[in-house]
mmCIF file of C-alpha atoms and ligand atoms in Angstrom:
data_model
loop_
_atom_site.group_PDB
_atom_site.id
_atom_site.type_symbol
_atom_site.label_atom_id
_atom_site.label_comp_id
_atom_site.label_asym_id
_atom_site.label_seq_id
_atom_site.Cartn_x
_atom_site.Cartn_y
_atom_site.Cartn_z
ATOM 1 C CA MET A 126 96.539 68.302 102.947
ATOM 2 C CA ARG A 127 94.154 67.807 105.893
ATOM 3 C CA ILE A 128 95.984 69.092 109.822
ATOM 4 C CA ILE A 129 94.361 67.706 111.926
ATOM 5 C CA GLU A 130 95.335 68.080 115.592
ATOM 6 C CA SER A 131 93.400 65.642 117.673
ATOM 7 C CA VAL A 132 93.545 62.026 118.708
ATOM 8 C CA SER A 133 89.411 61.662 118.125
ATOM 9 C CA GLU A 134 89.676 63.658 115.078
ATOM 10 C CA MET A 135 92.611 61.420 113.133
ATOM 11 C CA GLN A 136 91.579 58.383 114.249
ATOM 12 C CA GLN A 137 87.895 58.753 113.385
ATOM 13 C CA GLN A 138 89.316 60.005 110.010
ATOM 14 C CA ALA A 139 91.335 57.217 109.411
ATOM 15 C CA ASP A 140 88.179 55.017 110.256
ATOM 16 C CA LEU A 141 86.281 56.796 107.490
ATOM 17 C CA TRP A 142 89.829 56.194 104.941
ATOM 18 C CA ARG A 143 89.152 52.542 106.066
ATOM 19 C CA ARG A 144 85.655 52.184 105.756
ATOM 20 C CA GLU A 145 86.075 53.820 101.797
ATOM 21 C CA SER A 146 89.213 50.242 101.446
ATOM 22 C CA ARG A 147 91.748 53.027 101.447
ATOM 23 C CA ARG A 148 95.160 51.910 102.500
ATOM 24 C CA ILE A 149 96.504 54.293 104.781
ATOM 25 C CA ALA A 150 100.457 55.029 104.645
ATOM 26 C CA LEU A 151 102.120 56.662 107.454
ATOM 27 C CA VAL A 152 105.592 58.712 107.523
ATOM 28 C CA PRO A 153 105.857 58.890 111.594
ATOM 29 C CA THR A 154 109.012 62.477 112.376
ATOM 30 C CA MET A 155 109.830 64.787 114.177
ATOM 31 C CA GLY A 156 110.115 67.534 112.099
ATOM 32 C CA TYR A 157 112.443 69.923 110.777
ATOM 33 C CA PHE A 158 112.510 68.159 106.859
ATOM 34 C CA HIS A 159 115.059 67.644 105.276
ATOM 35 C CA GLU A 160 115.461 65.428 101.918
ATOM 36 C CA GLY A 161 115.379 62.562 103.978
ATOM 37 C CA HIS A 162 111.930 63.236 105.314
ATOM 38 C CA LEU A 163 110.560 64.474 101.781
ATOM 39 C CA ALA A 164 112.117 60.848 100.372
ATOM 40 C CA LEU A 165 110.440 58.683 103.300
ATOM 41 C CA MET A 166 107.084 60.600 101.841
ATOM 42 C CA ARG A 167 107.738 59.816 98.252
ATOM 43 C CA ALA A 168 109.296 56.370 99.213
ATOM 44 C CA ILE A 169 106.008 55.396 100.548
ATOM 45 C CA ARG A 170 103.909 57.011 98.286
ATOM 46 C CA ASP A 171 103.345 54.442 95.786
ATOM 47 C CA HIS A 172 102.408 51.678 98.419
ATOM 48 C CA ALA A 173 98.933 53.343 99.714
ATOM 49 C CA ASP A 174 95.920 55.429 98.523
ATOM 50 C CA ILE A 175 96.629 57.921 101.500
ATOM 51 C CA LEU A 176 99.762 59.439 102.829
ATOM 52 C CA VAL A 177 99.594 60.512 106.435
ATOM 53 C CA ILE A 178 102.798 61.886 108.552
ATOM 54 C CA SER A 179 102.921 63.180 112.142
ATOM 55 C CA ILE A 180 105.216 65.866 113.181
ATOM 56 C CA PHE A 181 105.733 65.304 117.304
ATOM 57 C CA VAL A 182 109.338 66.077 119.379
ATOM 58 C CA ASN A 183 108.586 62.860 121.585
ATOM 59 C CA PRO A 184 109.561 63.858 124.511
ATOM 60 C CA ALA A 185 109.261 60.372 126.362
ATOM 61 C CA GLN A 186 112.914 59.723 123.859
ATOM 62 C CA PHE A 187 114.751 62.214 125.773
ATOM 63 C CA GLY A 188 116.685 62.124 128.340
ATOM 64 C CA PRO A 189 117.546 64.495 131.234
ATOM 65 C CA GLY A 190 119.933 67.512 130.195
ATOM 66 C CA GLU A 191 119.132 65.721 126.131
ATOM 67 C CA ASP A 192 117.707 68.664 123.426
ATOM 68 C CA PHE A 193 113.660 68.244 123.335
ATOM 69 C CA GLU A 194 113.754 72.200 124.454
ATOM 70 C CA ARG A 195 115.938 72.865 121.901
ATOM 71 C CA TYR A 196 115.464 70.751 119.138
ATOM 72 C CA PRO A 197 114.492 72.759 115.882
ATOM 73 C CA ARG A 198 110.732 73.053 115.109
ATOM 74 C CA ASN A 199 109.695 74.707 112.199
ATOM 75 C CA LEU A 200 105.868 73.317 111.143
ATOM 76 C CA GLU A 201 104.970 76.267 109.192
ATOM 77 C CA ARG A 202 107.582 75.511 106.665
ATOM 78 C CA ASP A 203 107.177 71.304 107.560
ATOM 79 C CA LEU A 204 103.597 71.850 106.211
ATOM 80 C CA GLY A 205 104.654 73.629 103.026
ATOM 81 C CA LEU A 206 106.737 71.030 102.285
ATOM 82 C CA ALA A 207 105.068 67.959 103.249
ATOM 83 C CA ARG A 208 102.230 69.549 100.780
ATOM 84 C CA GLY A 209 104.654 69.803 97.744
ATOM 85 C CA VAL A 210 105.550 66.143 97.916
ATOM 86 C CA GLY A 211 101.024 65.122 97.816
ATOM 87 C CA VAL A 212 100.550 64.347 101.361
ATOM 88 C CA ASP A 213 97.024 64.372 102.035
ATOM 89 C CA ALA A 214 96.674 64.541 106.215
ATOM 90 C CA ALA A 215 99.649 65.571 108.658
ATOM 91 C CA PHE A 216 99.176 64.656 111.640
ATOM 92 C CA VAL A 217 100.431 67.219 114.905
ATOM 93 C CA PRO A 218 99.500 66.970 118.316
ATOM 94 C CA THR A 219 100.467 68.552 120.980
ATOM 95 C CA THR A 220 102.407 66.817 123.903
ATOM 96 C CA GLY A 221 99.178 67.035 125.974
ATOM 97 C CA GLU A 222 97.259 65.329 123.310
ATOM 98 C CA ILE A 223 99.470 62.117 123.299
ATOM 99 C CA TYR A 224 100.118 61.897 127.019
ATOM 100 C CA PRO A 225 97.528 63.625 128.645
ATOM 101 C CA GLU A 226 97.685 63.675 132.427
ATOM 102 C CA GLY A 227 97.860 60.392 134.504
ATOM 103 C CA TYR A 228 99.200 58.673 131.558
ATOM 104 C CA GLN A 229 101.339 55.514 132.650
ATOM 105 C CA THR A 230 101.515 53.103 129.678
ATOM 106 C CA PHE A 231 104.652 52.571 128.288
ATOM 107 C CA VAL A 232 106.061 50.215 125.555
ATOM 108 C CA GLU A 233 109.013 48.554 125.360
ATOM 109 C CA VAL A 234 111.151 45.884 123.665
ATOM 110 C CA LYS A 235 113.707 44.032 125.783
ATOM 111 C CA GLY A 236 116.869 42.193 123.812
ATOM 112 C CA ILE A 237 118.310 44.598 121.344
ATOM 113 C CA THR A 238 117.676 47.868 122.432
ATOM 114 C CA GLN A 239 120.146 47.567 125.692
ATOM 115 C CA THR A 240 123.090 48.126 123.162
ATOM 116 C CA LEU A 241 124.264 50.740 121.334
ATOM 117 C CA CYS A 242 122.192 53.874 120.937
ATOM 118 C CA GLY A 243 120.343 51.999 124.009
ATOM 119 C CA LYS A 244 122.919 52.269 126.503
ATOM 120 C CA SER A 245 123.872 55.985 126.150
ATOM 121 C CA ARG A 246 119.835 56.870 126.187
ATOM 122 C CA PRO A 247 118.284 54.584 128.572
ATOM 123 C CA ASN A 248 115.037 55.367 128.182
ATOM 124 C CA PHE A 249 115.141 56.027 124.364
ATOM 125 C CA PHE A 250 113.754 53.245 122.280
ATOM 126 C CA ARG A 251 110.678 53.144 125.395
ATOM 127 C CA GLY A 252 109.933 56.525 124.525
ATOM 128 C CA VAL A 253 110.315 55.091 120.878
ATOM 129 C CA THR A 254 108.704 52.270 120.949
ATOM 130 C CA THR A 255 105.590 53.544 123.139
ATOM 131 C CA VAL A 256 104.459 56.642 120.811
ATOM 132 C CA VAL A 257 104.973 54.821 117.712
ATOM 133 C CA SER A 258 102.236 52.237 119.152
ATOM 134 C CA LYS A 259 100.423 54.723 119.944
ATOM 135 C CA LEU A 260 100.702 56.542 116.065
ATOM 136 C CA PHE A 261 99.607 52.855 114.616
ATOM 137 C CA ASN A 262 96.216 52.787 116.766
ATOM 138 C CA ILE A 263 95.854 56.717 115.919
ATOM 139 C CA VAL A 264 96.599 56.930 112.122
ATOM 140 C CA LYS A 265 95.881 53.539 111.615
ATOM 141 C CA PRO A 266 98.261 52.772 109.238
ATOM 142 C CA HIS A 267 98.592 49.252 106.248
ATOM 143 C CA VAL A 268 101.990 50.620 105.950
ATOM 144 C CA ALA A 269 104.821 53.272 107.572
ATOM 145 C CA ILE A 270 108.313 53.505 106.647
ATOM 146 C CA PHE A 271 111.688 54.321 108.349
ATOM 147 C CA GLY A 272 114.514 55.151 107.918
ATOM 148 C CA GLU A 273 118.117 53.160 107.407
ATOM 149 C CA LYS A 274 120.133 55.799 109.601
ATOM 150 C CA ASP A 275 118.136 54.982 112.536
ATOM 151 C CA PHE A 276 118.950 51.503 111.764
ATOM 152 C CA GLN A 277 118.482 50.333 115.428
ATOM 153 C CA GLN A 278 115.322 51.722 115.542
ATOM 154 C CA LEU A 279 114.104 50.455 112.392
ATOM 155 C CA MET A 280 115.009 46.977 113.691
ATOM 156 C CA THR A 281 113.671 47.406 117.514
ATOM 157 C CA ILE A 282 110.198 48.790 114.867
ATOM 158 C CA ARG A 283 109.673 45.648 113.235
ATOM 159 C CA ARG A 284 110.566 42.953 116.158
ATOM 160 C CA MET A 285 107.947 45.372 118.060
ATOM 161 C CA VAL A 286 105.344 45.158 115.210
ATOM 162 C CA GLY A 287 106.253 41.549 115.118
ATOM 163 C CA ASP A 288 106.459 40.256 118.456
ATOM 164 C CA LEU A 289 102.688 42.136 119.376
ATOM 165 C CA ASN A 290 101.094 41.115 116.372
ATOM 166 C CA MET A 291 100.232 44.480 115.060
ATOM 167 C CA ASP A 292 99.267 43.803 111.186
ATOM 168 C CA ILE A 293 101.347 46.734 109.236
ATOM 169 C CA GLN A 294 103.577 46.105 107.157
ATOM 170 C CA ILE A 295 107.118 48.184 107.856
ATOM 171 C CA LEU A 296 109.522 49.562 104.939
ATOM 172 C CA GLY A 297 113.206 50.752 105.580
ATOM 173 C CA HIS A 298 114.678 52.931 103.308
ATOM 174 C CA PRO A 299 118.029 54.088 102.903
ATOM 175 C CA THR A 300 119.931 56.468 104.230
ATOM 176 C CA VAL A 301 119.762 60.353 102.035
ATOM 177 C CA ARG A 302 123.005 62.651 102.145
ATOM 178 C CA GLU A 303 124.220 65.124 101.020
ATOM 179 C CA ALA A 304 126.868 65.426 98.279
ATOM 180 C CA ASP A 305 129.819 65.645 100.976
ATOM 181 C CA GLY A 306 128.307 62.222 102.092
ATOM 182 C CA LEU A 307 126.956 63.630 105.745
ATOM 183 C CA ALA A 308 123.686 61.914 105.991
ATOM 184 C CA MET A 309 120.712 64.515 106.353
ATOM 185 C CA SER A 310 120.045 65.233 109.991
ATOM 186 C CA SER A 311 117.671 67.891 111.491
ATOM 187 C CA ARG A 312 120.985 67.984 114.398
ATOM 188 C CA ASN A 313 122.541 68.931 111.367
ATOM 189 C CA ALA A 314 121.155 72.153 112.310
ATOM 190 C CA TYR A 315 123.323 72.522 115.395
ATOM 191 C CA LEU A 316 126.626 72.838 113.640
ATOM 192 C CA THR A 317 128.528 75.212 113.258
ATOM 193 C CA SER A 318 130.726 75.151 109.357
ATOM 194 C CA ASP A 319 133.513 74.181 110.747
ATOM 195 C CA GLN A 320 132.357 71.899 112.832
ATOM 196 C CA ARG A 321 130.510 70.645 109.717
ATOM 197 C CA PHE A 322 133.128 69.666 107.985
ATOM 198 C CA LYS A 323 134.211 67.717 111.096
ATOM 199 C CA ALA A 324 131.074 65.678 111.042
ATOM 200 C CA LEU A 325 132.288 64.597 107.235
ATOM 201 C CA ARG A 326 134.686 62.749 109.376
ATOM 202 C CA LEU A 327 131.464 59.668 110.256
ATOM 203 C CA SER A 328 130.966 59.001 106.310
ATOM 204 C CA ARG A 329 134.561 59.052 106.148
ATOM 205 C CA SER A 330 135.330 56.254 108.836
ATOM 206 C CA LEU A 331 132.393 54.048 107.428
ATOM 207 C CA LYS A 332 133.558 54.469 103.942
ATOM 208 C CA GLU A 333 137.852 53.373 105.352
ATOM 209 C CA ALA A 334 135.983 50.670 106.978
ATOM 210 C CA GLN A 335 134.533 48.775 104.012
ATOM 211 C CA ASP A 336 137.803 49.641 101.998
ATOM 212 C CA LEU A 337 139.619 48.450 104.250
ATOM 213 C CA LEU A 338 137.506 45.242 103.923
ATOM 214 C CA ASP A 339 138.037 45.226 100.776
ATOM 215 C CA ARG A 340 141.597 44.847 101.312
ATOM 216 C CA GLY A 341 141.090 41.876 102.969
ATOM 217 C CA GLU A 342 141.671 43.094 106.516
ATOM 218 C CA ARG A 343 138.444 40.908 108.935
ATOM 219 C CA ARG A 344 139.400 41.117 111.956
ATOM 220 C CA SER A 345 137.011 44.051 114.244
ATOM 221 C CA ASP A 346 139.435 45.011 116.373
ATOM 222 C CA ALA A 347 141.636 46.679 113.193
ATOM 223 C CA ILE A 348 138.383 48.276 111.217
ATOM 224 C CA LEU A 349 137.354 49.645 114.378
ATOM 225 C CA SER A 350 140.698 51.191 115.103
ATOM 226 C CA ARG A 351 141.114 52.945 112.238
ATOM 227 C CA VAL A 352 137.621 54.200 112.332
ATOM 228 C CA ARG A 353 138.202 55.513 115.651
ATOM 229 C CA GLU A 354 141.317 57.217 113.996
ATOM 230 C CA VAL A 355 139.528 58.996 111.253
ATOM 231 C CA LEU A 356 136.995 60.124 113.851
ATOM 232 C CA ALA A 357 138.689 61.211 116.310
ATOM 233 C CA GLU A 358 141.557 63.233 114.074
ATOM 234 C CA ASP A 359 141.653 66.298 116.407
ATOM 235 C CA GLY A 360 139.292 68.280 119.021
ATOM 236 C CA ASP A 361 135.645 68.990 118.926
ATOM 237 C CA VAL A 362 134.804 65.454 118.389
ATOM 238 C CA ARG A 363 134.043 62.391 120.623
ATOM 239 C CA ILE A 364 133.357 59.205 119.741
ATOM 240 C CA ASP A 365 130.220 57.618 121.857
ATOM 241 C CA TYR A 366 129.848 54.380 120.532
ATOM 242 C CA ALA A 367 131.648 52.451 117.340
ATOM 243 C CA GLU A 368 130.845 49.088 117.020
ATOM 244 C CA LEU A 369 130.480 46.691 114.750
ATOM 245 C CA ARG A 370 127.334 44.169 115.284
ATOM 246 C CA ASP A 371 125.236 41.276 113.609
ATOM 247 C CA PRO A 372 122.713 43.513 112.333
ATOM 248 C CA HIS A 373 119.838 41.061 113.218
ATOM 249 C CA SER A 374 121.024 40.199 117.124
ATOM 250 C CA PHE A 375 123.425 43.214 117.001
ATOM 251 C CA GLU A 376 125.726 40.883 119.177
ATOM 252 C CA GLU A 377 129.765 42.184 118.386
ATOM 253 C CA VAL A 378 131.705 40.012 115.921
ATOM 254 C CA PRO A 379 135.439 39.463 116.771
ATOM 255 C CA GLU A 380 135.630 39.202 113.000
ATOM 256 C CA VAL A 381 133.731 40.051 110.347
ATOM 257 C CA THR A 382 132.767 37.254 108.269
ATOM 258 C CA GLY A 383 129.261 38.171 106.116
ATOM 259 C CA PRO A 384 127.046 41.340 106.579
ATOM 260 C CA THR A 385 128.000 43.829 109.778
ATOM 261 C CA LEU A 386 127.114 46.494 110.955
ATOM 262 C CA LEU A 387 129.113 49.236 111.738
ATOM 263 C CA ALA A 388 127.114 51.852 113.747
ATOM 264 C CA LEU A 389 128.704 55.123 114.681
ATOM 265 C CA ALA A 390 127.692 57.710 117.650
ATOM 266 C CA VAL A 391 129.552 60.570 118.063
ATOM 267 C CA PHE A 392 129.473 64.422 119.448
ATOM 268 C CA VAL A 393 130.024 66.726 117.317
ATOM 269 C CA GLY A 394 130.354 69.712 119.526
ATOM 270 C CA VAL A 395 126.890 69.882 121.299
ATOM 271 C CA ALA A 396 125.126 67.378 118.262
ATOM 272 C CA ARG A 397 125.147 64.074 118.631
ATOM 273 C CA LEU A 398 125.213 62.436 115.069
ATOM 274 C CA ILE A 399 124.340 58.489 114.159
ATOM 275 C CA ASP A 400 125.593 56.903 110.880
ATOM 276 C CA ASN A 401 126.078 53.324 109.860
ATOM 277 C CA CYS A 402 126.338 51.525 106.892
ATOM 278 C CA ILE A 403 126.457 47.375 106.428
ATOM 279 C CA LEU A 404 130.210 46.572 105.002
ATOM 280 C CA HIS A 405 129.688 43.441 102.724
ATOM 281 C CA LEU A 406 132.725 40.898 101.868
ATOM 282 C CA SER A 407 133.635 41.369 98.658
ATOM 283 C CA SER A 408 133.651 38.479 97.169
HETATM 284 P P1 AMP B 774 113.542 62.354 112.709
HETATM 285 O O1 AMP B 774 112.362 63.458 112.133
HETATM 286 O O2 AMP B 774 114.657 62.538 112.604
HETATM 287 O O3 AMP B 774 113.007 61.648 113.860
HETATM 288 O O4 AMP B 774 113.089 61.099 111.627
HETATM 289 C C1 AMP B 774 112.142 60.604 110.994
HETATM 290 C C2 AMP B 774 112.211 59.546 109.934
HETATM 291 O O5 AMP B 774 112.951 59.883 109.187
HETATM 292 C C3 AMP B 774 112.838 58.077 111.259
HETATM 293 O O6 AMP B 774 111.906 57.001 110.174
HETATM 294 C C4 AMP B 774 114.364 58.739 110.471
HETATM 295 O O7 AMP B 774 115.164 56.989 110.268
HETATM 296 C C5 AMP B 774 113.951 59.124 109.219
HETATM 297 N N1 AMP B 774 115.715 59.694 108.603
HETATM 298 C C6 AMP B 774 115.984 60.521 109.377
HETATM 299 N N2 AMP B 774 116.889 61.479 108.486
HETATM 300 C C7 AMP B 774 117.004 60.732 107.845
HETATM 301 C C8 AMP B 774 117.927 60.419 106.199
HETATM 302 N N3 AMP B 774 119.063 61.179 106.253
HETATM 303 N N4 AMP B 774 118.021 58.983 105.286
HETATM 304 C C9 AMP B 774 116.493 58.553 105.743
HETATM 305 N N5 AMP B 774 115.567 58.428 105.894
HETATM 306 C C10 AMP B 774 116.247 59.107 107.039
#
């Protein structure tokens, strides 16, 4: 596995692969790998000849007071795991390589980024779309993959790629969970064992919402009040948002009449955890 730190070296290598008619796949990440990351790598491997991952904790997507500095990092371990799944190259730039002095350009998707995570984290999606655009220009992939755990992010990337006519196929991957239902996340490392137990309420509340729907409840208010009840059983848990939305427009829905996004963001201790599912009518 090649480890590439410089933008120009990565671009030259990508050009070489393209000249050899090799199809390039990219998995953008912020590192501190868990099975979710590895599942993305395995899933995209069959869609290309060359598998590239990037590891970059992107300062542009963190707000003031957020966890950029203490975001968990372990490059050596990540590189070992990537090697194990057959990654061909890891692009691991420094912050200065991606945002050199004088940097002034940002890519912004409007509309769907202005709600949910975009409301609580105002510069988050702008940071994501900017760095992903740069990674696309640097790694020159034919195909890239993103997790449905970050559903709004996946939809934002799809919108950007469509709107800007980027010639890149975007794949989504279902959320990978621990055996007890907790969505895997690098931020789970922040949880004490007591908090980890409380964090199970996110996936449990998603399940309860689907159960309610299966029993005939359609009203968003009723479903969301049950979700909030499950989430907020006792202290140490603060709901950022719990919302039912149209999965394409992200508009609120008063009633569930078809596939509907149930999206959660919840602070458990210092960790801001997100989870979501698409609710389906059973009949
Ligand atoms: P991150 O390193 O957290 O920025 O995540 C890198 C990629 O992995 C993103 O596309 C995430 O959506 C995806 N991802 C993170 N956690 C999971 C998970 N539990 N299941 C599926 N994909 C995930």
